[in-house]
């Protein structure tokens, strides 16, 4: 095959350029939100522990708290019972304390023996059946975090785990970046929304629904600008009303040969870059601005929209929100297929994992969204590459891209 034509931009170059543009236009406003409402938001300031975690040493087991120097082979009497949530007395010398998981260690005690390894004698005394190591089964104060530790960095996306951690530190509110406002529009004379009658020549608008939900999952505020006909004045009028947005995201109308109304408006009243990407499905992508508002125009075929949004626009949006980790986790898996048509664009094939191998949907047409509904993710096939079954391929799960 011939090399990548100079006019085709490699995917990583486009990604790098978009990330740089995003870093030059960060969302700087922050807000304080309750942790119960912070899921999916981006932490704008590091989360610093204001206490030791745990705040005091406590038992990791149901058992008996002892002091090493009292262990001389003789049974010990039980001088107190310590439940979680209570405040113990100092341990009396020559005794042990009954203790339960999560209960504070009594002063003077330094180790815990689990209840399975003791014998409780008829008179209530406890015989230790095994050697007790110093500090065994004791969770030390500050073992998880020390007061002053940075527990979460700025730029972390807050999911259930991060929020659970914040809660363990007693934090009721977090400072997060404000949501990025994305105006979403679908261009195309042929489009109608579900619920309307389908007249001859028309198709239902799937991209609007696909992207709307996806944007919301990414923590964006969506301004739904609906369907815009392929008409210069209507495109201009639509863009004019979107000055509030941080990004205008449009689909359709960027194919080669098509009357490119979005591009025309951007050229006249803003800025326009038309990229031809070495990506399949995909290829044409518009990046520009309209009256100071950033604009990304994705190709309209649903699988192209999915791939270019998932691999490029998603990362751009997250980076603008201040997210540091924007690269989806992926894994090398054996191909459950062979590939003989090496191309000059990097291909993203809708694939499923079956028995640990990536198998392809039988129809990889860019117009087909059903392929993605069937699939678990995308197999990345580098440019100029043929594959034999069993060769390793990069697999990017949709779960990584969608959230
Ligand atoms: P375009 O990028 O406008 O040339 O569109 C390429 C193909 O995608 C055409 O077959 C369009 O009908 C289709 N298409 C464009 N926008 C949408 C949309 N929002 N939903 C479904 N299909 C679309
Ligand atoms: Mg169109």
CSV table of C-alpha atoms and ligand atoms in Angstrom, one decimal:
chain,number,residue,atom,x,y,z
A,1,UNK,CA,0.0,0.0,0.0
A,2,UNK,CA,1.1,3.6,-0.5
A,3,UNK,CA,2.1,5.6,2.6
A,4,UNK,CA,-0.2,7.9,4.5
A,5,UNK,CA,-1.0,10.8,2.1
A,6,UNK,CA,0.3,14.0,3.5
A,7,UNK,CA,-3.2,15.3,3.6
A,8,UNK,CA,-4.3,12.6,6.1
A,9,UNK,CA,-3.6,13.5,9.7
A,10,UNK,CA,-2.7,10.6,12.0
A,11,UNK,CA,-5.2,10.1,14.8
A,12,UNK,CA,-2.6,10.8,17.6
A,13,UNK,CA,-1.7,14.1,15.9
A,14,UNK,CA,-5.3,15.2,15.8
A,15,UNK,CA,-5.7,14.1,19.4
A,16,UNK,CA,-2.7,16.0,20.5
A,17,UNK,CA,-3.9,19.2,18.6
A,18,UNK,CA,-7.3,18.9,20.2
A,19,UNK,CA,-5.9,18.5,23.7
A,20,UNK,CA,-3.7,21.5,23.2
A,21,UNK,CA,-6.7,23.5,22.1
A,22,UNK,CA,-8.6,22.3,25.1
A,23,UNK,CA,-5.8,23.2,27.5
A,24,UNK,CA,-5.8,26.7,26.1
A,25,UNK,CA,-9.5,27.1,26.8
A,26,UNK,CA,-10.0,25.5,30.3
A,27,UNK,CA,-13.2,25.8,32.1
A,28,UNK,CA,-12.0,28.0,35.0
A,29,UNK,CA,-15.2,28.5,37.0
A,30,UNK,CA,-15.5,26.3,40.0
A,31,UNK,CA,-18.4,25.5,42.3
A,32,UNK,CA,-18.9,23.7,45.6
A,33,UNK,CA,-21.2,20.7,45.4
A,34,UNK,CA,-22.5,18.3,48.0
A,35,UNK,CA,-20.8,14.9,47.7
A,36,UNK,CA,-24.2,13.4,47.1
A,37,UNK,CA,-24.4,15.5,44.0
A,38,UNK,CA,-20.8,15.3,42.8
A,39,UNK,CA,-20.8,12.1,40.8
A,40,UNK,CA,-19.2,12.5,37.4
A,41,UNK,CA,-17.8,16.0,38.3
A,42,UNK,CA,-14.2,17.0,38.0
A,43,UNK,CA,-12.3,17.9,41.2
A,44,UNK,CA,-10.9,21.4,40.8
A,45,UNK,CA,-8.7,21.4,43.9
A,46,UNK,CA,-6.7,18.6,45.5
A,47,UNK,CA,-8.5,16.8,48.3
A,48,UNK,CA,-6.3,17.0,51.4
A,49,UNK,CA,-7.0,14.9,54.5
A,50,UNK,CA,-7.9,17.1,57.4
A,51,UNK,CA,-7.6,14.1,59.8
A,52,UNK,CA,-5.7,10.9,60.2
A,53,UNK,CA,-7.4,7.9,58.6
A,54,UNK,CA,-8.1,5.9,60.7
A,55,UNK,CA,-8.2,8.6,63.4
A,56,UNK,CA,-7.1,6.1,66.1
A,57,UNK,CA,-5.6,2.6,66.0
A,58,UNK,CA,-8.3,0.0,65.9
A,59,UNK,CA,-8.8,-3.7,65.6
A,60,UNK,CA,-9.0,-5.5,62.3
A,61,UNK,CA,-10.5,-8.6,63.9
A,62,UNK,CA,-13.0,-9.8,66.4
A,63,UNK,CA,-10.7,-11.1,69.1
A,64,UNK,CA,-8.6,-10.0,72.1
A,65,UNK,CA,-6.4,-6.9,72.5
A,66,UNK,CA,-3.2,-7.6,74.5
A,67,UNK,CA,0.1,-6.1,75.4
A,68,UNK,CA,3.1,-8.2,74.2
A,69,UNK,CA,4.8,-8.0,77.6
A,70,UNK,CA,1.8,-9.6,79.3
A,71,UNK,CA,2.0,-12.7,77.2
A,72,UNK,CA,3.9,-15.2,79.2
A,73,UNK,CA,2.1,-18.4,78.3
A,74,UNK,CA,-0.4,-18.0,81.2
A,75,UNK,CA,-4.1,-17.4,80.4
A,76,UNK,CA,-5.2,-13.7,80.8
A,77,UNK,CA,-8.4,-12.5,82.4
A,78,UNK,CA,-10.6,-10.2,80.3
A,79,UNK,CA,-10.8,-6.8,81.9
A,80,UNK,CA,-13.1,-5.0,79.4
A,81,UNK,CA,-15.3,-5.4,76.3
A,82,UNK,CA,-14.8,-2.9,73.5
A,83,UNK,CA,-17.4,-2.5,70.8
A,84,UNK,CA,-17.0,-0.3,67.7
A,85,UNK,CA,-18.2,3.2,68.4
A,86,UNK,CA,-17.2,3.1,72.1
A,87,UNK,CA,-14.3,4.7,73.9
A,88,UNK,CA,-12.2,2.1,75.8
A,89,UNK,CA,-10.4,2.4,79.2
A,90,UNK,CA,-6.6,1.9,79.2
A,91,UNK,CA,-5.8,-1.8,79.3
A,92,UNK,CA,-5.2,-3.1,82.8
A,93,UNK,CA,-1.7,-4.7,83.1
A,94,UNK,CA,-1.8,-8.5,83.1
A,95,UNK,CA,-5.2,-8.6,81.3
A,96,UNK,CA,-6.6,-8.7,77.8
A,97,UNK,CA,-9.6,-6.9,76.3
A,98,UNK,CA,-12.4,-8.5,74.3
A,99,UNK,CA,-12.5,-6.4,71.1
A,100,UNK,CA,-14.5,-6.3,67.9
A,101,UNK,CA,-13.6,-5.2,64.4
A,102,UNK,CA,-13.3,-1.5,64.1
A,103,UNK,CA,-13.3,-0.8,67.8
A,104,UNK,CA,-10.5,1.5,69.1
A,105,UNK,CA,-7.5,-0.2,70.6
A,106,UNK,CA,-7.2,0.5,74.4
A,107,UNK,CA,-4.2,2.4,75.5
A,108,UNK,CA,-1.3,0.1,76.4
A,109,UNK,CA,-2.5,-2.7,74.1
A,110,UNK,CA,-0.3,-3.3,71.1
A,111,UNK,CA,-1.6,-6.5,69.4
A,112,UNK,CA,-4.8,-8.3,68.6
A,113,UNK,CA,-5.4,-12.1,68.5
A,114,UNK,CA,-8.3,-13.3,66.5
A,115,UNK,CA,-10.9,-15.1,68.5
A,116,UNK,CA,-10.4,-18.3,66.5
A,117,UNK,CA,-6.9,-18.6,67.9
A,118,UNK,CA,-7.7,-18.5,71.6
A,119,UNK,CA,-9.3,-20.8,74.1
A,120,UNK,CA,-11.8,-19.3,76.5
A,121,UNK,CA,-11.5,-21.2,79.8
A,122,UNK,CA,-14.4,-22.1,82.1
A,123,UNK,CA,-13.4,-19.3,84.5
A,124,UNK,CA,-13.6,-16.8,81.6
A,125,UNK,CA,-9.8,-16.4,81.2
A,126,UNK,CA,-8.3,-16.6,77.7
A,127,UNK,CA,-5.5,-18.8,76.7
A,128,UNK,CA,-3.5,-17.7,73.6
A,129,UNK,CA,-2.9,-20.7,71.4
A,130,UNK,CA,-0.3,-19.2,69.0
A,131,UNK,CA,2.5,-16.7,69.2
A,132,UNK,CA,1.1,-13.2,68.8
A,133,UNK,CA,3.2,-10.9,66.6
A,134,UNK,CA,3.6,-7.3,67.8
A,135,UNK,CA,0.9,-5.1,66.2
A,136,UNK,CA,-0.8,-8.0,64.4
A,137,UNK,CA,-4.4,-7.3,63.4
A,138,UNK,CA,-4.1,-3.6,64.5
A,139,UNK,CA,-4.9,-0.9,62.0
A,140,UNK,CA,-2.6,1.9,62.9
A,141,UNK,CA,-3.7,5.5,63.2
A,142,UNK,CA,-3.1,7.2,59.8
A,143,UNK,CA,-2.5,3.9,58.1
A,144,UNK,CA,-4.6,4.9,55.1
A,145,UNK,CA,-3.9,8.7,55.1
A,146,UNK,CA,-2.1,11.2,57.3
A,147,UNK,CA,-3.6,14.6,58.0
A,148,UNK,CA,-2.2,16.9,55.3
A,149,UNK,CA,-1.9,14.1,52.7
A,150,UNK,CA,-3.2,14.8,49.2
A,151,UNK,CA,-5.7,12.0,48.8
A,152,UNK,CA,-7.1,13.0,45.4
A,153,UNK,CA,-5.4,15.3,42.9
A,154,UNK,CA,-7.1,18.1,41.0
A,155,UNK,CA,-8.3,16.8,37.7
A,156,UNK,CA,-9.7,13.5,39.0
A,157,UNK,CA,-13.2,12.6,37.9
A,158,UNK,CA,-15.4,11.8,40.8
A,159,UNK,CA,-17.0,8.4,40.7
A,160,UNK,CA,-18.5,6.3,43.5
A,161,UNK,CA,-15.0,5.3,44.7
A,162,UNK,CA,-13.5,8.8,44.9
A,163,UNK,CA,-16.7,10.0,46.6
A,164,UNK,CA,-16.7,7.2,49.1
A,165,UNK,CA,-13.1,8.1,49.9
A,166,UNK,CA,-14.0,11.7,50.4
A,167,UNK,CA,-16.8,10.6,52.7
A,168,UNK,CA,-14.4,8.5,54.7
A,169,UNK,CA,-12.5,11.8,55.4
A,170,UNK,CA,-15.7,13.4,56.5
A,171,UNK,CA,-15.8,15.9,53.6
A,172,UNK,CA,-19.4,17.1,52.9
A,173,UNK,CA,-18.7,19.2,49.8
A,174,UNK,CA,-16.2,19.3,47.1
A,175,UNK,CA,-14.9,22.0,44.8
A,176,UNK,CA,-15.5,21.0,41.2
A,177,UNK,CA,-15.2,22.6,37.7
A,178,UNK,CA,-18.5,23.9,36.5
A,179,UNK,CA,-20.1,21.8,33.8
A,180,UNK,CA,-19.0,22.5,30.3
A,181,UNK,CA,-21.9,23.7,28.2
A,182,UNK,CA,-22.1,21.8,24.9
A,183,UNK,CA,-24.5,23.0,22.2
A,184,UNK,CA,-25.5,20.0,20.2
A,185,UNK,CA,-26.8,20.2,16.6
A,186,UNK,CA,-27.5,17.8,13.9
A,187,UNK,CA,-27.3,19.0,10.3
A,188,UNK,CA,-29.1,17.4,7.5
A,189,UNK,CA,-32.2,18.1,5.4
A,190,UNK,CA,-33.0,14.4,5.6
A,191,UNK,CA,-33.3,14.2,9.4
A,192,UNK,CA,-36.4,14.0,11.5
A,193,UNK,CA,-36.6,13.2,15.2
A,194,UNK,CA,-38.2,10.0,16.5
A,195,UNK,CA,-41.9,10.6,16.9
A,196,UNK,CA,-42.3,12.4,13.6
A,197,UNK,CA,-43.6,10.8,10.5
A,198,UNK,CA,-40.9,9.6,8.1
A,199,UNK,CA,-41.5,11.1,4.7
A,200,UNK,CA,-39.9,9.9,1.6
A,201,UNK,CA,-36.1,10.5,1.6
A,202,UNK,CA,-36.0,11.1,5.4
A,203,UNK,CA,-34.2,9.2,8.1
A,204,UNK,CA,-34.4,9.4,11.8
A,205,UNK,CA,-31.9,11.4,13.6
A,206,UNK,CA,-29.8,9.0,15.8
A,207,UNK,CA,-26.8,11.2,16.4
A,208,UNK,CA,-28.6,13.7,18.5
A,209,UNK,CA,-29.8,11.1,21.0
A,210,UNK,CA,-26.5,9.2,20.9
A,211,UNK,CA,-24.5,12.3,21.7
A,212,UNK,CA,-26.9,13.9,24.1
A,213,UNK,CA,-26.8,10.9,26.4
A,214,UNK,CA,-23.1,10.5,26.0
A,215,UNK,CA,-22.4,14.1,26.7
A,216,UNK,CA,-24.4,13.9,29.9
A,217,UNK,CA,-22.5,10.8,31.0
A,218,UNK,CA,-19.3,12.8,30.6
A,219,UNK,CA,-20.6,15.5,32.9
A,220,UNK,CA,-21.5,18.0,30.2
A,221,UNK,CA,-24.5,20.3,30.2
A,222,UNK,CA,-26.3,19.9,26.9
A,223,UNK,CA,-27.9,22.7,25.0
A,224,UNK,CA,-30.0,20.9,22.5
A,225,UNK,CA,-30.0,22.9,19.3
A,226,UNK,CA,-32.0,20.2,17.4
A,227,UNK,CA,-31.9,19.7,13.7
A,228,UNK,CA,-30.5,22.3,11.4
A,229,UNK,CA,-31.4,22.1,7.7
A,230,UNK,CA,-28.6,22.3,5.1
A,231,UNK,CA,-29.1,26.0,4.5
A,232,UNK,CA,-26.5,28.7,5.0
A,233,UNK,CA,-28.9,31.2,6.7
A,234,UNK,CA,-30.4,28.6,9.0
A,235,UNK,CA,-26.9,27.3,10.0
A,236,UNK,CA,-25.8,30.9,10.7
A,237,UNK,CA,-29.0,31.7,12.6
A,238,UNK,CA,-28.6,28.6,14.7
A,239,UNK,CA,-24.9,29.3,15.6
A,240,UNK,CA,-25.8,32.9,16.5
A,241,UNK,CA,-28.1,31.7,19.2
A,242,UNK,CA,-25.4,29.6,20.8
A,243,UNK,CA,-23.1,32.3,22.3
A,244,UNK,CA,-23.6,30.8,25.8
A,245,UNK,CA,-22.0,27.5,24.9
A,246,UNK,CA,-18.4,26.5,25.6
A,247,UNK,CA,-18.5,24.2,22.6
A,248,UNK,CA,-20.7,23.8,19.6
A,249,UNK,CA,-20.8,20.2,18.6
A,250,UNK,CA,-22.3,19.4,15.2
A,251,UNK,CA,-22.7,16.3,13.1
A,252,UNK,CA,-23.1,16.0,9.4
A,253,UNK,CA,-22.2,18.2,6.5
A,254,UNK,CA,-18.5,17.7,6.6
A,255,UNK,CA,-18.3,15.0,3.9
A,256,UNK,CA,-16.2,15.7,0.9
A,257,UNK,CA,-18.3,17.1,-2.0
A,258,UNK,CA,-21.2,18.2,0.2
A,259,UNK,CA,-22.3,21.8,0.4
A,260,UNK,CA,-20.4,22.7,3.6
A,261,UNK,CA,-22.6,25.3,5.3
A,262,UNK,CA,-21.0,25.0,8.7
A,263,UNK,CA,-17.6,25.5,7.2
A,264,UNK,CA,-18.8,28.5,5.2
A,265,UNK,CA,-20.2,30.3,8.3
A,266,UNK,CA,-17.1,29.6,10.3
A,267,UNK,CA,-14.9,30.8,7.5
A,268,UNK,CA,-16.8,34.1,7.3
A,269,UNK,CA,-17.4,34.8,11.0
A,270,UNK,CA,-14.9,32.7,12.8
A,271,UNK,CA,-12.1,30.3,12.2
A,272,UNK,CA,-12.1,27.0,10.3
A,273,UNK,CA,-9.8,24.0,10.2
A,274,UNK,CA,-10.8,21.1,8.0
A,275,UNK,CA,-8.9,18.0,9.0
A,276,UNK,CA,-8.7,14.9,6.9
A,277,UNK,CA,-7.9,12.2,9.5
A,278,UNK,CA,-6.3,8.9,8.9
A,279,UNK,CA,-9.3,7.2,10.7
A,280,UNK,CA,-12.0,4.9,9.5
A,281,UNK,CA,-14.8,5.3,10.1
A,282,UNK,CA,-14.5,9.0,10.1
A,283,UNK,CA,-12.0,11.1,8.1
A,284,UNK,CA,-13.4,14.6,7.8
A,285,UNK,CA,-13.5,16.6,11.0
A,286,UNK,CA,-14.0,20.3,11.4
A,287,UNK,CA,-12.4,22.3,14.2
A,288,UNK,CA,-13.0,26.0,14.5
A,289,UNK,CA,-14.7,28.7,16.3
A,290,UNK,CA,-17.7,31.0,15.8
A,291,UNK,CA,-17.7,34.4,17.5
A,292,UNK,CA,-15.3,33.0,20.1
A,293,UNK,CA,-17.1,29.8,20.7
A,294,UNK,CA,-15.2,26.6,19.9
A,295,UNK,CA,-16.8,24.4,17.2
A,296,UNK,CA,-16.3,20.7,16.5
A,297,UNK,CA,-18.0,19.2,13.4
A,298,UNK,CA,-18.1,15.5,13.3
A,299,UNK,CA,-19.0,13.3,10.3
A,300,UNK,CA,-22.7,12.4,10.2
A,301,UNK,CA,-22.6,8.6,9.6
A,302,UNK,CA,-23.6,7.2,13.0
A,303,UNK,CA,-20.6,4.9,13.4
A,304,UNK,CA,-18.3,7.7,12.3
A,305,UNK,CA,-19.9,10.0,14.8
A,306,UNK,CA,-19.4,7.4,17.5
A,307,UNK,CA,-15.7,6.7,16.7
A,308,UNK,CA,-14.6,10.4,16.2
A,309,UNK,CA,-16.5,11.5,19.3
A,310,UNK,CA,-15.3,8.6,21.4
A,311,UNK,CA,-11.6,8.9,20.4
A,312,UNK,CA,-11.3,12.7,19.9
A,313,UNK,CA,-14.1,14.9,21.0
A,314,UNK,CA,-14.5,13.1,24.3
A,315,UNK,CA,-10.9,13.6,25.2
A,316,UNK,CA,-11.1,17.3,24.2
A,317,UNK,CA,-14.2,17.8,26.4
A,318,UNK,CA,-12.7,16.1,29.4
A,319,UNK,CA,-9.5,18.0,29.1
A,320,UNK,CA,-11.3,21.3,28.9
A,321,UNK,CA,-13.0,20.3,32.2
A,322,UNK,CA,-9.5,19.8,33.7
A,323,UNK,CA,-9.4,16.0,33.6
A,324,UNK,CA,-5.9,14.8,33.6
A,325,UNK,CA,-6.5,11.1,32.5
A,326,UNK,CA,-8.3,11.2,29.2
A,327,UNK,CA,-6.9,8.2,27.6
A,328,UNK,CA,-9.3,5.2,27.7
A,329,UNK,CA,-7.9,2.0,29.3
A,330,UNK,CA,-7.4,-0.6,26.6
A,331,UNK,CA,-6.0,-4.1,26.4
A,332,UNK,CA,-4.2,-6.3,23.9
A,333,UNK,CA,-6.3,-9.3,23.0
A,334,UNK,CA,-5.8,-11.9,20.3
A,335,UNK,CA,-7.7,-11.2,17.1
A,336,UNK,CA,-10.5,-13.7,16.5
A,337,UNK,CA,-10.3,-12.8,12.8
A,338,UNK,CA,-7.8,-12.2,10.0
A,339,UNK,CA,-7.4,-9.0,8.1
A,340,UNK,CA,-6.0,-8.9,4.6
A,341,UNK,CA,-6.9,-5.4,3.4
A,342,UNK,CA,-4.2,-3.1,4.9
A,343,UNK,CA,-5.5,0.5,4.6
A,344,UNK,CA,-4.0,3.9,4.8
A,345,UNK,CA,-6.3,4.9,7.6
A,346,UNK,CA,-6.4,3.5,11.1
A,347,UNK,CA,-9.5,1.4,11.5
A,348,UNK,CA,-11.7,1.1,14.5
A,349,UNK,CA,-13.8,-2.0,14.1
A,350,UNK,CA,-16.8,-2.8,16.2
A,351,UNK,CA,-15.9,-6.0,18.0
A,352,UNK,CA,-17.0,-8.2,20.8
A,353,UNK,CA,-14.9,-10.3,23.2
A,354,UNK,CA,-15.7,-14.0,22.8
A,355,UNK,CA,-13.5,-16.4,24.8
A,356,UNK,CA,-11.0,-13.6,25.2
A,357,UNK,CA,-10.7,-13.0,21.5
A,358,UNK,CA,-12.0,-10.0,19.6
A,359,UNK,CA,-14.5,-10.9,17.0
A,360,UNK,CA,-16.0,-8.5,14.5
A,361,UNK,CA,-19.5,-7.5,13.6
A,362,UNK,CA,-20.1,-8.8,10.1
A,363,UNK,CA,-20.9,-5.4,8.7
A,364,UNK,CA,-18.5,-2.6,9.5
A,365,UNK,CA,-20.2,0.1,7.4
A,366,UNK,CA,-20.0,3.6,8.9
A,367,UNK,CA,-23.7,4.0,8.5
A,368,UNK,CA,-24.6,1.2,10.8
A,369,UNK,CA,-25.0,1.8,14.5
A,370,UNK,CA,-26.4,-1.7,15.1
A,371,UNK,CA,-22.8,-2.9,14.8
A,372,UNK,CA,-21.9,-0.9,17.9
A,373,UNK,CA,-24.9,-2.0,19.8
A,374,UNK,CA,-23.8,-5.6,19.2
A,375,UNK,CA,-20.2,-4.9,20.1
A,376,UNK,CA,-18.4,-4.4,23.4
A,377,UNK,CA,-15.9,-2.0,22.1
A,378,UNK,CA,-13.5,-1.1,19.3
A,379,UNK,CA,-10.6,-3.0,17.9
A,380,UNK,CA,-7.9,-0.6,16.7
A,381,UNK,CA,-6.2,-1.7,13.5
A,382,UNK,CA,-3.1,0.4,12.7
A,383,UNK,CA,-2.5,1.8,9.2
A,384,UNK,CA,-0.8,-0.5,6.7
A,385,UNK,CA,-1.5,-3.6,8.7
A,386,UNK,CA,-2.7,-7.1,7.9
A,387,UNK,CA,-3.5,-9.6,10.6
A,388,UNK,CA,-3.7,-13.2,11.1
A,389,UNK,CA,-6.0,-14.8,13.6
A,390,UNK,CA,-4.4,-14.8,17.0
A,391,UNK,CA,-2.3,-11.7,16.4
A,392,UNK,CA,-2.6,-9.2,19.3
A,393,UNK,CA,-4.9,-6.2,18.7
A,394,UNK,CA,-5.7,-3.2,20.9
A,395,UNK,CA,-9.3,-3.4,22.2
A,396,UNK,CA,-10.9,-0.4,23.7
A,397,UNK,CA,-14.1,-1.2,25.6
A,398,UNK,CA,-17.1,1.1,25.1
A,399,UNK,CA,-17.4,1.2,28.9
A,400,UNK,CA,-14.1,3.2,28.9
A,401,UNK,CA,-15.2,5.6,26.2
A,402,UNK,CA,-18.8,6.2,27.4
A,403,UNK,CA,-18.0,7.3,30.8
B,1,LIG,P1,-23.0,13.9,6.1
B,1,LIG,O1,-21.8,13.9,7.1
B,1,LIG,O2,-24.0,15.0,6.4
B,1,LIG,O3,-22.6,13.9,4.7
B,1,LIG,O4,-23.8,12.6,6.4
B,1,LIG,C1,-23.3,11.3,6.1
B,1,LIG,C2,-24.3,10.3,6.3
B,1,LIG,O5,-24.7,10.3,7.6
B,1,LIG,C3,-25.6,10.5,5.5
B,1,LIG,O6,-26.0,9.2,5.1
B,1,LIG,C4,-26.5,11.1,6.5
B,1,LIG,O7,-27.9,10.9,6.1
B,1,LIG,C5,-26.1,10.4,7.7
B,1,LIG,N1,-26.4,11.2,8.9
B,1,LIG,C6,-26.0,12.5,9.0
B,1,LIG,N2,-26.5,13.0,10.2
B,1,LIG,C7,-27.2,12.0,10.8
B,1,LIG,C8,-27.9,11.9,12.0
B,1,LIG,N3,-27.9,12.9,12.9
B,1,LIG,N4,-28.5,10.7,12.3
B,1,LIG,C9,-28.4,9.7,11.5
B,1,LIG,N5,-27.7,9.7,10.3
B,1,LIG,C10,-27.1,10.9,10.0
B,2,LIG,MG1,-25.6,15.9,5.7
